[in-house]
Amino acid sequence: MQETDPILADLNPQQLQAVTCGNGPIIVFAGAGSGKTRVLTRRIAYLVERNGISPFRILAVTFTNKAAEEMRDRVEHILGRDLKGMWVSTFHSACARILRMDGDRIGIPRNFVIYDEDDQLTLIKILMKQIGAEEKNFDPRLVRMLFDQAKNKNEDIRSMADGILKSLHKRWYLQLCDLYDQEMHKASATDFGDLITKTAALLETNDEIRAAYRQRFNYILVDEFQDTNLAQYSLLKLLVNADQNLFVVGDDDQSIYHWRGANLANILNFEKDFTNAAKIVLGQNYRSSAVILDAAQAVVRHNRSRSDKSLFTTNKGGEKIKAYVADDEYDEARFAIREASDLIERRGVLPKNIAIFYRTNAQSRVIEEECVTSNLRYAVVGGLRFYERKEIKDIVAYCRLAINPDDSIAARRIINTPLRGIGAATEDRIQQYAALNGISFLSAAISIQEQGGFAKGLQNKIHQFLSMIGILSESAKSLKPSLLLKEILQKTGYEAFLSESKKIEDQTRLENINELLNAVYNFEKSFPEATIEDYLASISLMSDQDYFDPKNGAINMMTIHCAKGLEFDCVFIVGMEEGLFPHVRSLSSPQEIEEERRICYVAMTRARHHLFLSCARARRTFGNFRSNPPSRFLSEIPSSHLIRIGQVDSDEAFNDASQSDSFSRFKNKSIVGQRKTTYGEERISYGIEDLWPGRRVNHPVFGEGIVMHVEGRGEHLRVVIRFDVGGVKTVLAKFAKLEPL
DNA sequence: GACCATTTATTTTTT
DNA sequence: ATAAATGGTC
């Protein structure tokens, strides 16, 4: 009977134990690929179906919104019904929701906004200007970082003043703390950190509210527990009731967010705080080949602060890990793309099952260029996020201002966007007035206007601006999100401004705005009841992975942090060099090196069958060449598991498998002059041979024209075209789907 | 206040 | 190398 049981089928004894374990605190140590998600979803299904727990009593916390959505889908699929009332979300989303409902108890109005990193920084810069602290002497980003660190620990931001800050900086910092809190309060704004700490404060100070949530969430499940921070852990403890039905899943080897306040001590503390906790270890890896698993564990075993454990698999050996030492980053990109194409064309791998990982976002560019030249479809996960684009932030700022006139950061952002002749001097004047009278930016503008404080020409412009915002605020009260957005595009003149522009990038911006409209339509379809506030909250809490859509024919590119929780048949890890991975910033601290090593472990264990590692002998950083030795992590992989491909210098003793310390295998030889590389210069061009001056082409937007000039290469291939209608324009071949006629 | 030329920072990782 | 910030001129 058990084979067909959708809740208990195909579970190994430990998984079964975790799924069916009785009430009380439970900690599951789930190694990479050990079926953690399966255990979580089955556990929820088990609670609901077998223990008769109402979905309404369950809170499941995941690391991304996407993971949350997937988890809900899976449980609903197992049970064959909707689980309305069950909360599955990230810490941040859950807190935003709680504050939206009950934040008024601690002075947070229903229409509060969430300031992102950018908004925070803008505010800090304004405040620094106000107190006369010079950015040259005192980096606003340091202030932001200190705020963040304090909030991650659920401490007052003022507590960070002691320690690293010196007299003057300390004075400035303390002033900024007060002003920041004041301004955030005035603007009805919270930052990411506030979402957690304010929710904790709400529960802590309000017995009634705390009791209500404790009663409601009788079962709490937390995924990726190793990456929770102290504030989140405090919140959990406030939320958990006397039954202590807290089920956490984590793996200390996969803790890669220490810099964001994640605290491995939480795992230790859990066992201290909940001494009666059941402990379950999932030790079988179902994902990777034995070779890959073995290699990854060999690497992570070099960490000293780590609980000794090992994963096993019944998977057969598998292919060796392939290593390539490239000449430079372009050669490396050619290697990866060539191998990826080979996997697709010759071995029938679907592009969506291939991923290229890198340590830093900046590395994606060269690889993207190579994809373009090789005509290989790709998708970058993360990087410059959609909602961080200027045009999107502008439109979102109008939305924010429409629902919350006190949002001064939003007001300042768009008062002269599109250009309406209200310049920096005027802006400063309003800001000063606002600071002096302790009112918001918009109120200050209204005040000055009422007193007739603006010069004649200006007065008219300000009047128009203010009445427009007034109309939008009214609209925000009654219109659906999509209609409000449309009205904003029209009434602000933003749409007209862009479509009248001749610049090609403004055309792209217009496309992005249409994309935004689409996103809003989809949101309305999924949540017909949702308000504009809900939409704004949802977008500010989006994670990079939330945009990840593997259902297309493109290979995937992302940072390793972004790859957390994902898996692929074939994985490339590029830039395996000292100084890049492990990153320079970690080199001086053993703890940080160990975190880098865990990042490497996470990256390697994403792979099912094929793993490719590469490094470059030299690469350009900040415009000049640098030569990095191969990453220490390469030499921590047993040489029996590695095979080096591509051209090998005869003096690089590579075939000597007897070497156990294999670091020397990767030692750099000085490069003299130009060398032909295995992954040479010949390229499948992006139609460059099809585009020559004088040729007639068709552009999907601008119509037909004649090519005047072709310049650049790869991603930067630009084509100057004289269009039959509309004159001469320069377009990027990457975006413009040009069709030779 | 717009438009240019020059200078400066950028690269960890992100909810 | 390149994008953003700054500064000077009209």
PDB file of N, CA and C (backbone and C1' of nucleotides) in Angstrom, chain A residues 420-422 426 429-430 445-467, chain B residues 1:
ATOM      1  N   ARG A 420      10.620  68.655 -16.163  1.00  0.00           N
ATOM      2  CA  ARG A 420       9.559  69.648 -16.220  1.00  0.00           C
ATOM      3  C   ARG A 420      10.062  70.980 -15.668  1.00  0.00           C
ATOM      4  N   GLY A 421      11.362  71.159 -15.739  1.00  0.00           N
ATOM      5  CA  GLY A 421      11.916  72.461 -15.403  1.00  0.00           C
ATOM      6  C   GLY A 421      11.966  72.779 -13.927  1.00  0.00           C
ATOM      7  N   ILE A 422      11.983  71.741 -13.086  1.00  0.00           N
ATOM      8  CA  ILE A 422      12.162  71.975 -11.656  1.00  0.00           C
ATOM      9  C   ILE A 422      13.526  71.406 -11.289  1.00  0.00           C
ATOM     10  N   THR A 426      15.838  74.271  -6.859  1.00  0.00           N
ATOM     11  CA  THR A 426      14.489  74.246  -6.295  1.00  0.00           C
ATOM     12  C   THR A 426      14.319  73.046  -5.367  1.00  0.00           C
ATOM     13  N   ARG A 429      15.910  73.589  -2.136  1.00  0.00           N
ATOM     14  CA  ARG A 429      15.169  74.544  -1.335  1.00  0.00           C
ATOM     15  C   ARG A 429      13.991  73.878  -0.637  1.00  0.00           C
ATOM     16  N   ILE A 430      13.270  73.032  -1.393  1.00  0.00           N
ATOM     17  CA  ILE A 430      12.134  72.317  -0.803  1.00  0.00           C
ATOM     18  C   ILE A 430      12.630  71.388   0.294  1.00  0.00           C
ATOM     19  N   ALA A 445       6.696  71.353  -0.416  1.00  0.00           N
ATOM     20  CA  ALA A 445       6.428  71.986  -1.712  1.00  0.00           C
ATOM     21  C   ALA A 445       5.077  72.688  -1.668  1.00  0.00           C
ATOM     22  N   ILE A 446       4.072  72.018  -1.086  1.00  0.00           N
ATOM     23  CA  ILE A 446       2.735  72.607  -0.990  1.00  0.00           C
ATOM     24  C   ILE A 446       2.770  73.885  -0.142  1.00  0.00           C
ATOM     25  N   SER A 447       3.466  73.803   0.997  1.00  0.00           N
ATOM     26  CA  SER A 447       3.579  74.949   1.902  1.00  0.00           C
ATOM     27  C   SER A 447       4.184  76.167   1.221  1.00  0.00           C
ATOM     28  N   ILE A 448       5.335  75.954   0.578  1.00  0.00           N
ATOM     29  CA  ILE A 448       6.010  77.070  -0.081  1.00  0.00           C
ATOM     30  C   ILE A 448       5.105  77.659  -1.152  1.00  0.00           C
ATOM     31  N   GLN A 449       4.454  76.753  -1.873  1.00  0.00           N
ATOM     32  CA  GLN A 449       3.551  77.177  -2.935  1.00  0.00           C
ATOM     33  C   GLN A 449       2.438  78.062  -2.372  1.00  0.00           C
ATOM     34  N   GLU A 450       1.845  77.626  -1.238  1.00  0.00           N
ATOM     35  CA  GLU A 450       0.734  78.374  -0.651  1.00  0.00           C
ATOM     36  C   GLU A 450       1.157  79.762  -0.195  1.00  0.00           C
ATOM     37  N   GLN A 451       2.419  79.844   0.249  1.00  0.00           N
ATOM     38  CA  GLN A 451       2.905  81.156   0.677  1.00  0.00           C
ATOM     39  C   GLN A 451       3.387  81.992  -0.505  1.00  0.00           C
ATOM     40  N   GLY A 452       3.233  81.447  -1.680  1.00  0.00           N
ATOM     41  CA  GLY A 452       3.699  82.156  -2.864  1.00  0.00           C
ATOM     42  C   GLY A 452       5.201  82.315  -2.894  1.00  0.00           C
ATOM     43  N   GLY A 453       5.883  81.303  -2.362  1.00  0.00           N
ATOM     44  CA  GLY A 453       7.333  81.393  -2.217  1.00  0.00           C
ATOM     45  C   GLY A 453       8.137  81.092  -3.470  1.00  0.00           C
ATOM     46  N   PHE A 454       7.492  80.672  -4.523  1.00  0.00           N
ATOM     47  CA  PHE A 454       8.241  80.361  -5.744  1.00  0.00           C
ATOM     48  C   PHE A 454       8.148  81.502  -6.746  1.00  0.00           C
ATOM     49  N   ALA A 455       9.172  81.658  -7.542  1.00  0.00           N
ATOM     50  CA  ALA A 455       9.149  82.655  -8.611  1.00  0.00           C
ATOM     51  C   ALA A 455       8.029  82.308  -9.598  1.00  0.00           C
ATOM     52  N   LYS A 456       7.631  83.290 -10.384  1.00  0.00           N
ATOM     53  CA  LYS A 456       6.416  83.154 -11.187  1.00  0.00           C
ATOM     54  C   LYS A 456       6.420  81.932 -12.125  1.00  0.00           C
ATOM     55  N   GLY A 457       7.461  81.817 -12.919  1.00  0.00           N
ATOM     56  CA  GLY A 457       7.523  80.712 -13.868  1.00  0.00           C
ATOM     57  C   GLY A 457       7.491  79.376 -13.152  1.00  0.00           C
ATOM     58  N   LEU A 458       8.244  79.327 -12.097  1.00  0.00           N
ATOM     59  CA  LEU A 458       8.373  78.107 -11.315  1.00  0.00           C
ATOM     60  C   LEU A 458       7.040  77.718 -10.680  1.00  0.00           C
ATOM     61  N   GLN A 459       6.365  78.759 -10.179  1.00  0.00           N
ATOM     62  CA  GLN A 459       5.114  78.535  -9.471  1.00  0.00           C
ATOM     63  C   GLN A 459       4.135  77.724 -10.318  1.00  0.00           C
ATOM     64  N   ASN A 460       4.088  78.082 -11.577  1.00  0.00           N
ATOM     65  CA  ASN A 460       3.200  77.401 -12.500  1.00  0.00           C
ATOM     66  C   ASN A 460       3.571  75.928 -12.643  1.00  0.00           C
ATOM     67  N   LYS A 461       4.872  75.693 -12.787  1.00  0.00           N
ATOM     68  CA  LYS A 461       5.347  74.320 -12.958  1.00  0.00           C
ATOM     69  C   LYS A 461       5.046  73.485 -11.721  1.00  0.00           C
ATOM     70  N   ILE A 462       5.321  74.083 -10.546  1.00  0.00           N
ATOM     71  CA  ILE A 462       5.071  73.366  -9.298  1.00  0.00           C
ATOM     72  C   ILE A 462       3.578  73.081  -9.168  1.00  0.00           C
ATOM     73  N   HIS A 463       2.778  74.070  -9.527  1.00  0.00           N
ATOM     74  CA  HIS A 463       1.333  73.894  -9.427  1.00  0.00           C
ATOM     75  C   HIS A 463       0.879  72.709 -10.268  1.00  0.00           C
ATOM     76  N   GLN A 464       1.375  72.663 -11.485  1.00  0.00           N
ATOM     77  CA  GLN A 464       0.995  71.563 -12.368  1.00  0.00           C
ATOM     78  C   GLN A 464       1.425  70.225 -11.791  1.00  0.00           C
ATOM     79  N   PHE A 465       2.629  70.210 -11.267  1.00  0.00           N
ATOM     80  CA  PHE A 465       3.147  68.968 -10.689  1.00  0.00           C
ATOM     81  C   PHE A 465       2.273  68.514  -9.521  1.00  0.00           C
ATOM     82  N   LEU A 466       1.991  69.469  -8.618  1.00  0.00           N
ATOM     83  CA  LEU A 466       1.230  69.119  -7.423  1.00  0.00           C
ATOM     84  C   LEU A 466      -0.182  68.651  -7.754  1.00  0.00           C
ATOM     85  N   SER A 467      -0.819  69.326  -8.708  1.00  0.00           N
ATOM     86  CA  SER A 467      -2.190  68.920  -8.997  1.00  0.00           C
ATOM     87  C   SER A 467      -2.195  67.559  -9.693  1.00  0.00           C
TER      88      SER A 467
ATOM     89  P    DG B   1      16.145  74.544 -12.686  1.00  0.00           P
ATOM     90  O5'  DG B   1      16.722  74.717 -14.151  1.00  0.00           O
ATOM     91  C5'  DG B   1      15.845  74.641 -15.273  1.00  0.00           C
ATOM     92  C4'  DG B   1      16.682  74.236 -16.440  1.00  0.00           C
ATOM     93  C3'  DG B   1      17.204  72.801 -16.380  1.00  0.00           C
ATOM     94  O3'  DG B   1      17.063  72.258 -17.681  1.00  0.00           O
ATOM     95  C1'  DG B   1      19.006  74.246 -16.689  1.00  0.00           C
TER      96       DG B   1
END
